[in-house]
CSV table of N, CA, C and O in Angstrom, one decimal:
chain,number,residue,atom,x,y,z
A,1,UNK,N,5.6,0.3,-20.9
A,1,UNK,CA,4.7,1.3,-21.4
A,1,UNK,C,5.3,2.6,-21.5
A,1,UNK,O,6.0,3.1,-20.6
A,2,UNK,N,5.1,3.3,-22.6
A,2,UNK,CA,5.7,4.6,-22.8
A,2,UNK,C,4.6,5.7,-22.9
A,2,UNK,O,3.5,5.4,-23.3
A,3,UNK,N,5.0,6.9,-22.5
A,3,UNK,CA,4.0,8.0,-22.6
A,3,UNK,C,4.7,9.0,-23.6
A,3,UNK,O,5.9,9.2,-23.6
A,4,UNK,N,3.9,9.6,-24.4
A,4,UNK,CA,4.4,10.6,-25.4
A,4,UNK,C,4.5,11.9,-24.7
A,4,UNK,O,3.6,12.3,-23.9
A,5,UNK,N,5.6,12.6,-24.9
A,5,UNK,CA,5.8,13.9,-24.4
A,5,UNK,C,5.4,14.9,-25.4
A,5,UNK,O,5.7,14.8,-26.6
A,6,UNK,N,4.6,16.0,-25.0
A,6,UNK,CA,4.2,17.0,-26.0
A,6,UNK,C,5.4,17.6,-26.7
A,6,UNK,O,6.5,17.7,-26.2
A,7,UNK,N,5.2,17.9,-28.0
A,7,UNK,CA,6.3,18.4,-28.9
A,7,UNK,C,7.0,19.6,-28.2
A,7,UNK,O,8.2,19.8,-28.4
A,8,UNK,N,6.3,20.5,-27.5
A,8,UNK,CA,6.9,21.7,-26.9
A,8,UNK,C,8.0,21.3,-25.9
A,8,UNK,O,8.9,22.0,-25.8
A,9,UNK,N,7.8,20.2,-25.3
A,9,UNK,CA,8.8,19.8,-24.3
A,9,UNK,C,10.0,19.1,-24.9
A,9,UNK,O,11.1,19.0,-24.4
A,10,UNK,N,9.8,18.5,-26.1
A,10,UNK,CA,10.9,17.8,-26.8
A,10,UNK,C,12.0,18.7,-27.3
A,10,UNK,O,13.1,18.3,-27.5
A,11,UNK,N,11.6,19.9,-27.7
A,11,UNK,CA,12.6,20.8,-28.4
A,11,UNK,C,13.5,21.6,-27.4
A,11,UNK,O,14.4,22.3,-27.9
A,12,UNK,N,13.3,21.5,-26.2
A,12,UNK,CA,14.0,22.3,-25.2
A,12,UNK,C,15.4,21.7,-25.0
A,12,UNK,O,15.8,20.7,-25.6
A,13,UNK,N,16.2,22.4,-24.2
A,13,UNK,CA,17.6,22.0,-24.0
A,13,UNK,C,17.6,20.8,-23.0
A,13,UNK,O,18.0,21.0,-21.8
A,14,UNK,N,17.3,19.7,-23.4
A,14,UNK,CA,17.3,18.5,-22.6
A,14,UNK,C,16.3,18.5,-21.5
A,14,UNK,O,16.4,17.9,-20.4
A,15,UNK,N,15.2,19.3,-21.7
A,15,UNK,CA,14.2,19.4,-20.6
A,15,UNK,C,13.5,18.0,-20.5
A,15,UNK,O,13.3,17.5,-19.4
A,16,UNK,N,13.2,17.4,-21.6
A,16,UNK,CA,12.5,16.1,-21.6
A,16,UNK,C,12.9,15.3,-22.8
A,16,UNK,O,13.3,15.9,-23.8
A,17,UNK,N,12.9,14.0,-22.7
A,17,UNK,CA,13.2,13.2,-23.8
A,17,UNK,C,12.0,12.9,-24.6
A,17,UNK,O,10.9,13.3,-24.2
A,18,UNK,N,12.1,12.3,-25.7
A,18,UNK,CA,11.0,12.0,-26.6
A,18,UNK,C,10.0,11.2,-25.9
A,18,UNK,O,8.8,11.4,-26.1
A,19,UNK,N,10.4,10.2,-25.2
A,19,UNK,CA,9.5,9.3,-24.5
A,19,UNK,C,9.8,9.3,-23.0
A,19,UNK,O,10.9,9.4,-22.6
A,20,UNK,N,8.8,9.3,-22.2
A,20,UNK,CA,8.9,9.4,-20.8
A,20,UNK,C,8.4,8.1,-20.2
A,20,UNK,O,7.3,7.6,-20.5
A,21,UNK,N,9.2,7.5,-19.3
A,21,UNK,CA,8.8,6.2,-18.7
A,21,UNK,C,8.8,6.5,-17.2
A,21,UNK,O,9.9,6.5,-16.5
A,22,UNK,N,7.7,6.7,-16.7
A,22,UNK,CA,7.6,6.9,-15.2
A,22,UNK,C,7.9,5.6,-14.4
A,22,UNK,O,7.6,4.6,-14.9
A,23,UNK,N,8.6,5.8,-13.3
A,23,UNK,CA,9.0,4.7,-12.5
A,23,UNK,C,8.0,4.6,-11.3
A,23,UNK,O,8.3,4.8,-10.2
A,24,UNK,N,6.8,4.3,-11.7
A,24,UNK,CA,5.7,4.2,-10.8
A,24,UNK,C,5.3,2.8,-10.7
A,24,UNK,O,5.0,2.1,-11.7
A,25,UNK,N,5.3,2.2,-9.5
A,25,UNK,CA,4.9,0.8,-9.3
A,25,UNK,C,3.4,0.8,-8.9
A,25,UNK,O,3.0,1.4,-7.9
A,26,UNK,N,2.7,0.0,-9.6
A,26,UNK,CA,1.2,-0.1,-9.3
A,26,UNK,C,1.1,-1.2,-8.2
A,26,UNK,O,1.7,-2.2,-8.3
A,27,UNK,N,0.2,-0.9,-7.3
A,27,UNK,CA,-0.1,-1.9,-6.3
A,27,UNK,C,-1.1,-2.9,-6.9
A,27,UNK,O,-1.9,-2.5,-7.7
A,28,UNK,N,-1.0,-4.1,-6.5
A,28,UNK,CA,-1.9,-5.1,-6.9
A,28,UNK,C,-3.3,-4.7,-6.3
A,28,UNK,O,-3.4,-4.2,-5.2
A,29,UNK,N,-4.3,-5.0,-7.0
A,29,UNK,CA,-5.7,-4.8,-6.5
A,29,UNK,C,-5.9,-5.4,-5.2
A,29,UNK,O,-6.6,-4.9,-4.3
A,30,UNK,N,-5.4,-6.7,-5.0
A,30,UNK,CA,-5.7,-7.4,-3.8
A,30,UNK,C,-4.9,-6.7,-2.6
A,30,UNK,O,-5.4,-6.7,-1.5
A,31,UNK,N,-3.8,-6.0,-2.9
A,31,UNK,CA,-3.1,-5.3,-1.8
A,31,UNK,C,-3.9,-4.0,-1.4
A,31,UNK,O,-4.0,-3.7,-0.2
A,32,UNK,N,-4.6,-3.4,-2.4
A,32,UNK,CA,-5.4,-2.3,-2.1
A,32,UNK,C,-6.6,-2.7,-1.2
A,32,UNK,O,-6.9,-2.1,-0.2
A,33,UNK,N,-7.2,-3.9,-1.5
A,33,UNK,CA,-8.2,-4.4,-0.7
A,33,UNK,C,-7.8,-4.7,0.7
A,33,UNK,O,-8.5,-4.5,1.7
A,34,UNK,N,-6.6,-5.3,0.8
A,34,UNK,CA,-6.0,-5.6,2.2
A,34,UNK,C,-5.8,-4.3,3.0
A,34,UNK,O,-6.0,-4.3,4.2
A,35,UNK,N,-5.3,-3.3,2.3
A,35,UNK,CA,-5.2,-2.0,3.0
A,35,UNK,C,-6.5,-1.5,3.5
A,35,UNK,O,-6.6,-0.9,4.6
A,36,UNK,N,-7.6,-1.6,2.7
A,36,UNK,CA,-8.9,-1.2,3.1
A,36,UNK,C,-9.3,-2.0,4.3
A,36,UNK,O,-9.9,-1.5,5.3
A,37,UNK,N,-9.0,-3.3,4.3
A,37,UNK,CA,-9.3,-4.2,5.5
A,37,UNK,C,-8.6,-3.7,6.7
A,37,UNK,O,-9.2,-3.6,7.8
A,38,UNK,N,-7.3,-3.3,6.6
A,38,UNK,CA,-6.6,-2.8,7.7
A,38,UNK,C,-7.2,-1.5,8.2
A,38,UNK,O,-7.3,-1.3,9.4
A,39,UNK,N,-7.6,-0.6,7.3
A,39,UNK,CA,-8.2,0.6,7.7
A,39,UNK,C,-9.5,0.3,8.5
A,39,UNK,O,-9.8,1.0,9.5
A,40,UNK,N,-10.3,-0.6,8.1
A,40,UNK,CA,-11.5,-1.0,8.8
A,40,UNK,C,-11.2,-1.5,10.2
A,40,UNK,O,-11.9,-1.2,11.1
A,41,UNK,N,-10.1,-2.3,10.3
A,41,UNK,CA,-9.8,-2.8,11.6
A,41,UNK,C,-9.3,-1.7,12.5
A,41,UNK,O,-9.6,-1.7,13.7
A,42,UNK,N,-8.6,-0.7,12.0
A,42,UNK,CA,-8.2,0.4,12.8
A,42,UNK,C,-9.5,1.2,13.3
A,42,UNK,O,-9.5,1.6,14.4
A,43,UNK,N,-10.4,1.3,12.4
A,43,UNK,CA,-11.7,2.0,12.8
A,43,UNK,C,-12.4,1.2,13.8
A,43,UNK,O,-13.0,1.8,14.7
A,44,UNK,N,-12.4,-0.1,13.7
A,44,UNK,CA,-13.1,-1.0,14.7
A,44,UNK,C,-12.4,-0.8,16.1
A,44,UNK,O,-13.1,-0.7,17.1
A,45,UNK,N,-11.1,-0.7,16.1
A,45,UNK,CA,-10.4,-0.5,17.4
A,45,UNK,C,-10.8,0.8,18.1
A,45,UNK,O,-10.9,0.9,19.3
A,46,UNK,N,-11.1,1.9,17.3
A,46,UNK,CA,-11.5,3.2,17.8
A,46,UNK,C,-13.0,3.4,17.9
A,46,UNK,O,-13.4,4.4,18.3
A,47,UNK,N,-13.8,2.4,17.5
A,47,UNK,CA,-15.2,2.5,17.5
A,47,UNK,C,-15.8,2.7,18.9
A,47,UNK,O,-15.3,2.0,19.9
A,48,UNK,N,-16.8,3.5,19.0
A,48,UNK,CA,-17.5,3.7,20.3
A,48,UNK,C,-18.7,2.9,20.2
A,48,UNK,O,-19.7,3.3,19.6
A,49,UNK,N,-18.8,1.8,20.9
A,49,UNK,CA,-20.0,0.9,21.0
A,49,UNK,C,-19.8,-0.3,20.1
A,49,UNK,O,-19.1,-0.4,19.2
A,50,UNK,N,-20.5,-1.3,20.6
A,50,UNK,CA,-20.5,-2.6,19.9
A,50,UNK,C,-21.0,-2.6,18.5
A,50,UNK,O,-20.4,-3.2,17.6
A,51,UNK,N,-22.1,-1.9,18.2
A,51,UNK,CA,-22.6,-1.9,16.8
A,51,UNK,C,-21.6,-1.4,15.8
A,51,UNK,O,-21.4,-2.0,14.7
A,52,UNK,N,-20.9,-0.3,16.1
A,52,UNK,CA,-19.9,0.2,15.2
A,52,UNK,C,-18.7,-0.7,15.1
A,52,UNK,O,-18.2,-0.9,14.0
A,53,UNK,N,-18.3,-1.3,16.2
A,53,UNK,CA,-17.2,-2.3,16.2
A,53,UNK,C,-17.5,-3.5,15.3
A,53,UNK,O,-16.7,-3.8,14.4
A,54,UNK,N,-18.7,-4.0,15.4
A,54,UNK,CA,-19.1,-5.2,14.6
A,54,UNK,C,-19.2,-4.8,13.1
A,54,UNK,O,-18.8,-5.5,12.2
A,55,UNK,N,-19.7,-3.6,12.8
A,55,UNK,CA,-19.9,-3.1,11.5
A,55,UNK,C,-18.5,-3.0,10.8
A,55,UNK,O,-18.3,-3.6,9.7
A,56,UNK,N,-17.5,-2.4,11.5
A,56,UNK,CA,-16.2,-2.3,10.9
A,56,UNK,C,-15.5,-3.6,10.8
A,56,UNK,O,-14.8,-3.9,9.8
A,57,UNK,N,-15.7,-4.5,11.7
A,57,UNK,CA,-15.1,-5.8,11.7
A,57,UNK,C,-15.7,-6.6,10.5
A,57,UNK,O,-14.9,-7.3,9.8
A,58,UNK,N,-17.0,-6.5,10.2
A,58,UNK,CA,-17.6,-7.2,9.1
A,58,UNK,C,-17.1,-6.6,7.8
A,58,UNK,O,-16.8,-7.3,6.8
A,59,UNK,N,-16.9,-5.3,7.8
A,59,UNK,CA,-16.3,-4.7,6.6
A,59,UNK,C,-14.9,-5.2,6.3
A,59,UNK,O,-14.5,-5.4,5.2
A,60,UNK,N,-14.1,-5.3,7.4
A,60,UNK,CA,-12.7,-5.8,7.2
A,60,UNK,C,-12.7,-7.2,6.7
A,60,UNK,O,-11.9,-7.6,5.8
A,61,UNK,N,-13.7,-8.1,7.2
A,61,UNK,CA,-13.8,-9.4,6.7
A,61,UNK,C,-14.1,-9.4,5.2
A,61,UNK,O,-13.6,-10.3,4.5
A,62,UNK,N,-15.0,-8.6,4.8
A,62,UNK,CA,-15.4,-8.5,3.4
A,62,UNK,C,-14.3,-8.1,2.5
A,62,UNK,O,-14.1,-8.6,1.4
A,63,UNK,N,-13.5,-7.1,2.9
A,63,UNK,CA,-12.4,-6.6,2.2
A,63,UNK,C,-11.3,-7.7,2.0
A,63,UNK,O,-10.7,-7.9,1.0
A,64,UNK,N,-11.1,-8.5,3.1
A,64,UNK,CA,-10.2,-9.6,3.1
A,64,UNK,C,-10.6,-10.7,2.1
A,64,UNK,O,-9.8,-11.2,1.4
A,65,UNK,N,-11.9,-11.0,2.1
A,65,UNK,CA,-12.5,-12.0,1.2
A,65,UNK,C,-12.3,-11.5,-0.2
A,65,UNK,O,-12.0,-12.3,-1.1
A,66,UNK,N,-12.5,-10.2,-0.5
A,66,UNK,CA,-12.3,-9.7,-1.8
A,66,UNK,C,-10.9,-9.8,-2.2
A,66,UNK,O,-10.6,-10.1,-3.4
A,67,UNK,N,-10.0,-9.5,-1.3
A,67,UNK,CA,-8.5,-9.6,-1.6
A,67,UNK,C,-8.2,-11.1,-2.0
A,67,UNK,O,-7.4,-11.3,-3.0
A,68,UNK,N,-8.7,-12.0,-1.3
A,68,UNK,CA,-8.4,-13.4,-1.6
A,68,UNK,C,-9.0,-13.8,-2.9
A,68,UNK,O,-8.4,-14.5,-3.7
A,69,UNK,N,-10.2,-13.3,-3.2
A,69,UNK,CA,-10.9,-13.6,-4.5
A,69,UNK,C,-10.1,-13.0,-5.6
A,69,UNK,O,-9.9,-13.6,-6.7
A,70,UNK,N,-9.6,-11.8,-5.4
A,70,UNK,CA,-8.8,-11.1,-6.5
A,70,UNK,C,-7.5,-11.8,-6.7
A,70,UNK,O,-7.0,-12.0,-7.9
A,71,UNK,N,-6.8,-12.4,-5.7
A,71,UNK,CA,-5.6,-13.2,-5.9
A,71,UNK,C,-5.9,-14.4,-6.7
A,71,UNK,O,-5.2,-14.8,-7.6
A,72,UNK,N,-7.1,-15.0,-6.5
A,72,UNK,CA,-7.5,-16.2,-7.3
A,72,UNK,C,-7.8,-15.7,-8.7
A,72,UNK,O,-7.3,-16.4,-9.6
A,73,UNK,N,-8.4,-14.6,-8.9
A,73,UNK,CA,-8.7,-14.2,-10.3
A,73,UNK,C,-7.4,-13.8,-11.0
A,73,UNK,O,-7.3,-14.0,-12.2
A,74,UNK,N,-6.4,-13.3,-10.3
A,74,UNK,CA,-5.1,-13.0,-10.9
A,74,UNK,C,-4.3,-14.2,-11.1
A,74,UNK,O,-3.2,-14.1,-11.6
A,75,UNK,N,-4.7,-15.4,-10.7
A,75,UNK,CA,-4.0,-16.6,-10.8
A,75,UNK,C,-2.8,-16.8,-9.8
A,75,UNK,O,-1.9,-17.6,-10.1
A,76,UNK,N,-2.9,-16.1,-8.7
A,76,UNK,CA,-1.8,-16.2,-7.8
A,76,UNK,C,-2.0,-17.3,-6.8
A,76,UNK,O,-1.1,-17.8,-6.1
A,77,UNK,N,-3.3,-17.8,-6.6
A,77,UNK,CA,-3.5,-18.9,-5.8
A,77,UNK,C,-4.4,-19.9,-6.6
A,77,UNK,O,-5.2,-19.4,-7.4
A,78,UNK,N,-4.3,-21.2,-6.4
A,78,UNK,CA,-5.0,-22.1,-7.1
A,78,UNK,C,-6.5,-22.0,-6.7
A,78,UNK,O,-6.8,-21.7,-5.6
A,79,UNK,N,-7.4,-22.3,-7.7
A,79,UNK,CA,-8.8,-22.2,-7.4
A,79,UNK,C,-9.3,-23.1,-6.3
A,79,UNK,O,-10.0,-22.8,-5.4
A,80,UNK,N,-8.9,-24.4,-6.5
A,80,UNK,CA,-9.3,-25.4,-5.5
A,80,UNK,C,-8.2,-26.4,-5.4
A,80,UNK,O,-7.6,-26.8,-6.4
A,81,UNK,N,-7.9,-26.8,-4.2
A,81,UNK,CA,-6.9,-27.8,-4.0
A,81,UNK,C,-7.6,-29.2,-4.0
A,81,UNK,O,-8.5,-29.4,-3.2
A,82,UNK,N,-7.2,-30.0,-4.9
A,82,UNK,CA,-7.8,-31.3,-5.0
A,82,UNK,C,-6.8,-32.4,-4.5
A,82,UNK,O,-5.7,-32.4,-5.0
A,83,UNK,N,-7.3,-33.2,-3.6
A,83,UNK,CA,-6.4,-34.2,-3.1
A,83,UNK,C,-6.8,-35.5,-3.8
A,83,UNK,O,-7.9,-36.0,-3.7
A,84,UNK,N,-5.9,-36.1,-4.5
A,84,UNK,CA,-6.1,-37.4,-5.2
A,84,UNK,C,-5.4,-38.4,-4.4
A,84,UNK,O,-4.1,-38.4,-4.4
A,85,UNK,N,-6.1,-39.4,-3.9
A,85,UNK,CA,-5.5,-40.4,-3.1
A,85,UNK,C,-4.6,-41.3,-4.0
A,85,UNK,O,-5.0,-41.6,-5.1
A,86,UNK,N,-3.5,-41.7,-3.5
A,86,UNK,CA,-2.6,-42.6,-4.2
A,86,UNK,C,-3.0,-44.0,-4.0
A,86,UNK,O,-3.3,-44.4,-2.8
A,87,UNK,N,-3.0,-44.9,-5.0
A,87,UNK,CA,-3.2,-46.3,-4.8
A,87,UNK,C,-2.0,-46.9,-4.3
A,87,UNK,O,-0.9,-46.7,-4.7
A,88,UNK,N,-2.2,-47.8,-3.3
A,88,UNK,CA,-1.1,-48.5,-2.7
A,88,UNK,C,-1.0,-49.8,-3.3
A,88,UNK,O,-2.0,-50.5,-3.5
A,89,UNK,N,0.2,-50.2,-3.5
A,89,UNK,CA,0.5,-51.6,-4.1
A,89,UNK,C,0.3,-52.6,-2.9
A,89,UNK,O,0.8,-52.4,-1.8
A,90,UNK,N,-0.3,-53.7,-3.3
A,90,UNK,CA,-0.5,-54.7,-2.3
A,90,UNK,C,0.2,-56.0,-2.6
A,90,UNK,O,0.4,-56.4,-3.6
């Protein structure tokens, strides 16, 4: 993917090239969800009281479930594993 550089930057002494390709790596959406789950677990560890601990733990479980679902939507894990029994010769 290329980005267009404004004309004012193109005419300078090698300030910028005609096209700019940033070397930015995007995180997968499922990785972002897992980071959120980790944050919730850290909050649960520091929670004062059982209700807050349970709330953050449930949030971590929900973020983890979303990450798994996103991996499935992205085609990284199969939707369902089907076991087909093999016929045995007699």
